[in-house]
Short mmCIF file of C-alpha atoms in Angstrom, two decimals:
data_model
loop_
_atom_site.label_atom_id
_atom_site.label_comp_id
_atom_site.label_asym_id
_atom_site.label_seq_id
_atom_site.Cartn_x
_atom_site.Cartn_y
_atom_site.Cartn_z
CA UNK P 1 18.66 26.71 1.93
CA UNK P 2 15.05 27.95 1.64
CA UNK P 3 15.88 29.34 -1.77
CA UNK P 4 17.58 26.05 -2.60
CA UNK P 5 14.36 24.10 -2.02
CA UNK P 6 12.96 25.55 -5.22
CA UNK P 7 16.26 25.46 -7.09
CA UNK P 8 16.80 21.78 -6.27
CA UNK P 9 13.24 20.76 -7.15
CA UNK P 10 12.10 20.06 -3.58
CA UNK P 11 8.46 20.73 -2.70
CA UNK P 12 8.59 23.62 -0.23
CA UNK P 13 5.80 22.38 2.06
CA UNK P 14 7.24 18.86 2.23
CA UNK P 15 10.73 20.21 2.83
CA UNK P 16 9.49 22.47 5.64
CA UNK P 17 7.63 19.56 7.26
CA UNK P 18 10.79 17.41 7.23
CA UNK P 19 12.75 20.41 8.47
CA UNK P 20 10.67 20.79 11.65
CA UNK P 21 10.62 17.04 12.29
CA UNK P 22 14.44 16.98 12.07
CA UNK P 23 14.73 20.01 14.35
CA UNK P 24 12.48 18.27 16.91
CA UNK P 25 14.62 15.13 16.91
CA UNK P 26 17.82 17.15 17.33
CA UNK P 27 16.28 19.16 20.16
CA UNK P 28 15.48 15.90 21.97
CA UNK P 29 19.20 15.03 21.97
CA UNK P 30 20.02 18.25 23.84
CA UNK P 31 17.56 17.81 26.69
CA UNK P 32 19.28 17.98 30.06
CA UNK P 33 17.76 17.20 33.45
CA UNK P 34 14.66 19.27 34.09
CA UNK P 35 11.65 19.33 36.40
CA UNK P 36 8.62 17.82 34.55
CA UNK P 37 6.27 20.27 36.26
CA UNK P 38 8.11 23.09 34.51
CA UNK P 39 6.58 22.02 31.20
CA UNK P 40 3.32 23.62 32.36
CA UNK P 41 5.17 26.95 32.54
CA UNK P 42 7.13 26.52 29.32
CA UNK P 43 4.36 25.03 27.14
CA UNK P 44 2.27 28.19 26.48
CA UNK P 45 5.38 30.09 25.36
CA UNK P 46 6.54 27.18 23.20
CA UNK P 47 3.10 26.85 21.59
CA UNK P 48 3.13 30.56 20.77
CA UNK P 49 6.61 30.48 19.21
CA UNK P 50 6.02 27.22 17.32
CA UNK P 51 2.74 28.50 15.89
CA UNK P 52 4.40 31.79 14.97
CA UNK P 53 7.08 29.90 13.01
CA UNK P 54 4.42 28.37 10.74
CA UNK P 55 2.44 31.62 10.41
CA UNK P 56 5.57 33.65 9.61
CA UNK P 57 6.63 31.11 6.99
CA UNK P 58 3.33 31.54 5.14
CA UNK P 59 3.39 35.32 5.61
CA UNK P 60 6.94 35.53 4.27
CA UNK P 61 6.00 33.60 1.14
CA UNK P 62 2.87 35.72 0.61
CA UNK P 63 4.76 38.98 1.15
CA UNK P 64 7.56 37.96 -1.23
CA UNK P 65 5.05 37.09 -3.94
CA UNK P 66 2.81 40.15 -3.62
CA UNK P 67 4.91 42.93 -2.05
CA UNK P 68 8.30 41.99 -3.48
CA UNK P 69 11.36 40.11 -2.27
CA UNK P 70 13.34 43.21 -1.32
CA UNK P 71 10.60 44.73 0.81
CA UNK P 72 10.01 41.37 2.49
CA UNK P 73 13.67 40.79 3.30
CA UNK P 74 14.23 44.31 4.61
CA UNK P 75 11.13 44.10 6.82
CA UNK P 76 12.12 40.75 8.31
CA UNK P 77 15.66 41.88 9.15
CA UNK P 78 14.68 45.35 10.36
CA UNK P 79 12.54 43.62 12.98
CA UNK P 80 15.68 43.32 15.13
CA UNK P 81 14.86 46.77 16.48
CA UNK P 82 11.81 45.31 18.31
CA UNK P 83 13.71 43.09 20.80
CA UNK P 84 16.30 45.85 21.21
CA UNK P 85 13.65 48.38 22.26
CA UNK P 86 12.02 45.76 24.50
CA UNK P 87 15.38 45.12 26.18
CA UNK P 88 15.76 48.84 26.84
CA UNK P 89 12.19 49.13 28.17
CA UNK P 90 11.88 45.87 30.14
CA UNK P 91 15.44 45.06 31.22
CA UNK P 92 16.73 48.63 31.64
CA UNK P 93 19.59 48.00 29.19
CA UNK P 94 21.49 51.10 28.09
CA UNK P 95 23.30 50.54 24.75
CA UNK P 96 25.31 53.76 25.16
CA UNK P 97 26.48 56.11 22.41
CA UNK P 98 28.46 53.52 20.45
CA UNK P 99 25.63 51.03 20.90
CA UNK P 100 22.97 53.32 19.45
CA UNK P 101 25.31 54.34 16.62
CA UNK P 102 25.90 50.66 15.89
CA UNK P 103 22.18 49.86 15.94
CA UNK P 104 21.51 52.76 13.56
CA UNK P 105 24.29 51.65 11.21
CA UNK P 106 22.98 48.09 11.40
CA UNK P 107 19.54 49.17 10.20
CA UNK P 108 21.10 51.13 7.31
CA UNK P 109 23.46 48.27 6.45
CA UNK P 110 20.71 45.65 6.48
CA UNK P 111 18.46 47.80 4.28
CA UNK P 112 21.20 48.43 1.71
CA UNK P 113 22.61 44.91 1.63
CA UNK P 114 19.20 43.28 1.08
CA UNK P 115 17.87 45.76 -1.49
CA UNK P 116 17.50 44.66 -5.08
CA UNK P 117 17.11 47.20 -7.87
CA UNK P 118 15.37 44.57 -9.97
CA UNK P 119 12.64 44.02 -7.42
CA UNK P 120 9.32 45.72 -8.05
CA UNK P 121 7.17 45.95 -4.96
CA UNK P 122 3.41 45.97 -5.38
CA UNK P 123 2.09 49.12 -3.69
CA UNK P 124 -1.31 47.48 -3.06
CA UNK P 125 0.26 44.98 -0.67
CA UNK P 126 2.54 47.22 1.39
CA UNK P 127 0.80 46.09 4.58
CA UNK P 128 2.31 42.61 4.25
CA UNK P 129 5.94 43.62 4.96
CA UNK P 130 4.68 45.73 7.87
CA UNK P 131 2.90 42.69 9.33
CA UNK P 132 6.03 40.64 8.76
CA UNK P 133 8.13 43.24 10.59
CA UNK P 134 5.97 42.94 13.71
CA UNK P 135 5.67 39.14 13.40
CA UNK P 136 9.44 38.61 13.32
CA UNK P 137 9.86 41.20 16.05
CA UNK P 138 7.30 39.39 18.21
CA UNK P 139 9.13 36.07 17.79
CA UNK P 140 12.52 37.57 18.66
CA UNK P 141 11.05 39.50 21.58
CA UNK P 142 9.33 36.37 22.93
CA UNK P 143 12.48 34.25 22.60
CA UNK P 144 14.46 36.95 24.39
CA UNK P 145 11.91 37.18 27.21
CA UNK P 146 11.76 33.40 27.66
CA UNK P 147 15.56 33.18 27.90
CA UNK P 148 15.86 36.16 30.25
CA UNK P 149 12.85 35.62 32.50
CA UNK P 150 11.14 32.25 32.05
CA UNK P 151 13.48 29.28 31.57
CA UNK P 152 16.78 28.10 33.01
CA UNK P 153 19.81 27.22 30.89
CA UNK P 154 19.22 23.50 31.43
CA UNK P 155 15.74 23.83 29.89
CA UNK P 156 16.82 25.12 26.48
CA UNK P 157 16.68 21.65 24.95
CA UNK P 158 13.19 20.83 26.18
CA UNK P 159 11.85 24.26 25.22
CA UNK P 160 13.31 23.88 21.71
CA UNK P 161 11.69 20.42 21.49
CA UNK P 162 8.31 21.87 22.47
CA UNK P 163 8.66 24.69 19.92
CA UNK P 164 9.65 22.48 16.99
CA UNK P 165 7.15 19.76 17.92
CA UNK P 166 4.39 22.35 17.75
CA UNK P 167 5.59 23.46 14.31
CA UNK P 168 5.87 19.81 13.22
CA UNK P 169 2.28 19.02 14.24
CA UNK P 170 0.98 22.10 12.45
CA UNK P 171 3.14 21.32 9.43
CA UNK P 172 1.64 17.84 9.09
CA UNK P 173 -1.60 19.47 7.91
CA UNK P 174 0.17 19.97 4.57
CA UNK P 175 0.68 16.22 4.18
CA UNK P 176 -3.02 15.77 3.50
CA UNK P 177 -2.35 17.14 0.02
CA UNK P 178 -1.53 14.48 -2.56
CA UNK P 179 1.37 16.42 -4.11
CA UNK P 180 3.01 16.85 -0.70
CA UNK P 181 2.62 13.14 0.11
CA UNK P 182 4.27 12.27 -3.21
CA UNK P 183 7.13 14.71 -2.49
CA UNK P 184 7.69 13.09 0.91
CA UNK P 185 8.50 9.84 -0.89
CA UNK P 186 11.46 11.49 -2.64
CA UNK P 187 14.92 11.04 -1.15
CA UNK P 188 16.02 14.61 -1.90
CA UNK P 189 13.09 15.99 0.10
CA UNK P 190 14.40 14.26 3.21
CA UNK P 191 18.02 15.15 2.49
CA UNK P 192 17.49 18.87 1.94
CA UNK P 193 14.73 19.06 4.57
CA UNK P 194 16.95 17.39 7.16
CA UNK P 195 19.80 19.79 6.39
CA UNK P 196 17.46 22.77 6.74
CA UNK P 197 16.13 21.32 10.02
CA UNK P 198 19.65 20.97 11.43
CA UNK P 199 20.37 24.62 10.62
CA UNK P 200 16.97 25.69 11.96
CA UNK P 201 17.55 23.92 15.27
CA UNK P 202 21.09 25.26 15.50
CA UNK P 203 19.86 28.81 14.91
CA UNK P 204 17.38 28.74 17.80
CA UNK P 205 19.66 26.82 20.18
CA UNK P 206 22.64 29.08 19.50
CA UNK P 207 20.44 32.16 19.90
CA UNK P 208 19.42 30.96 23.36
CA UNK P 209 23.07 30.41 24.26
CA UNK P 210 24.06 33.79 22.85
CA UNK P 211 21.39 35.51 24.92
CA UNK P 212 22.18 33.57 28.07
CA UNK P 213 25.89 32.81 28.05
CA UNK P 214 27.74 35.25 25.77
CA UNK P 215 27.88 38.03 28.34
CA UNK P 216 26.50 40.42 25.73
CA UNK P 217 23.28 42.36 26.38
CA UNK P 218 20.14 41.58 24.39
CA UNK P 219 20.42 44.96 22.68
CA UNK P 220 23.76 43.80 21.21
CA UNK P 221 22.92 40.15 20.45
CA UNK P 222 20.06 40.73 17.98
CA UNK P 223 21.83 43.37 15.84
CA UNK P 224 24.97 41.20 15.71
CA UNK P 225 22.98 38.10 14.75
CA UNK P 226 21.10 39.94 11.99
CA UNK P 227 24.27 41.57 10.64
CA UNK P 228 26.07 38.23 10.41
CA UNK P 229 22.97 36.58 8.96
CA UNK P 230 22.66 39.13 6.16
CA UNK P 231 26.38 39.03 5.35
CA UNK P 232 26.55 35.22 5.30
CA UNK P 233 23.33 34.94 3.28
CA UNK P 234 24.62 37.45 0.70
CA UNK P 235 27.94 35.65 0.35
CA UNK P 236 26.21 32.26 0.32
CA UNK P 237 23.87 33.34 -2.49
CA UNK P 238 26.87 34.63 -4.43
CA UNK P 239 28.83 31.38 -4.04
CA UNK P 240 26.00 28.84 -4.39
CA UNK P 241 23.67 30.53 -6.86
CA UNK P 242 26.13 32.87 -8.60
CA UNK P 243 24.06 35.90 -7.63
CA UNK P 244 25.84 39.18 -8.28
CA UNK P 245 26.37 41.39 -5.26
CA UNK P 246 25.72 44.97 -6.41
CA UNK P 247 27.83 47.96 -5.39
CA UNK P 248 24.96 49.17 -3.19
CA UNK P 249 24.85 45.81 -1.43
CA UNK P 250 28.62 45.90 -0.84
CA UNK P 251 28.18 49.32 0.76
CA UNK P 252 25.48 47.80 2.95
CA UNK P 253 27.70 44.88 3.98
CA UNK P 254 30.58 47.23 4.86
CA UNK P 255 28.18 49.47 6.80
CA UNK P 256 26.93 46.40 8.67
CA UNK P 257 30.52 45.46 9.55
CA UNK P 258 31.10 48.96 10.95
CA UNK P 259 27.88 48.56 12.94
CA UNK P 260 29.12 45.25 14.35
CA UNK P 261 32.40 46.84 15.45
CA UNK P 262 30.56 49.73 17.10
CA UNK P 263 28.18 47.41 18.96
CA UNK P 264 31.05 45.22 20.18
CA UNK P 265 32.91 48.29 21.44
CA UNK P 266 29.81 49.42 23.32
CA UNK P 267 29.21 45.93 24.77
CA UNK P 268 32.77 45.59 26.09
CA UNK P 269 33.06 49.05 27.66
#
């Protein structure tokens, strides 16, 4: 959908602004009963995650332009290792032999399935993907910690609302630009932006539920999520944009599937 913004002639900044507004409205619908005083506890974490969303969006665009799309994509997906290591260190999770094998295969599979032979990374800007790796890892690690240690299951809706509202307020700074204001008057901006916002909200809300209710350890959830994300994105790009999946990428997807099987075996033992 992010790639589609450009393909469908939607201003990226306007589309992202609509996206976060939509996600905020959807989050409000999922608010259950909660103690108002708890907002004081949740707010600093939500502000951090919401701000990180905006920062990472800009960093992703900058890294893709200057360091290359392949390096950017690999760095963002490889970041799954950060919450896994945090889960091992902070929550005493033990993935086991099959779990570590699966995590290793997942890293290989993600790297292969997102690599593009046509991409030419700029060596002068190699620090950007590294920063992106830690930025995505920090977001995933924070979300994991909030779900495991800070909030209750009934507070997922209000926390999501706080996160996306923060991103919405920061995103409105773009609307001061004339070209963005003009784009916001176009119907397709709201249509595509709203669709992206629905997916964005669903991604965060489902991640909270996966971490809290699936019965799977954190060290299994993040590799599984990233594997499925890469596979679905590759197939989606092939179907929607007629992108050719190379033999190397097919090897990566199959490797990722083996990783998923290994992680599930470890999680159910």
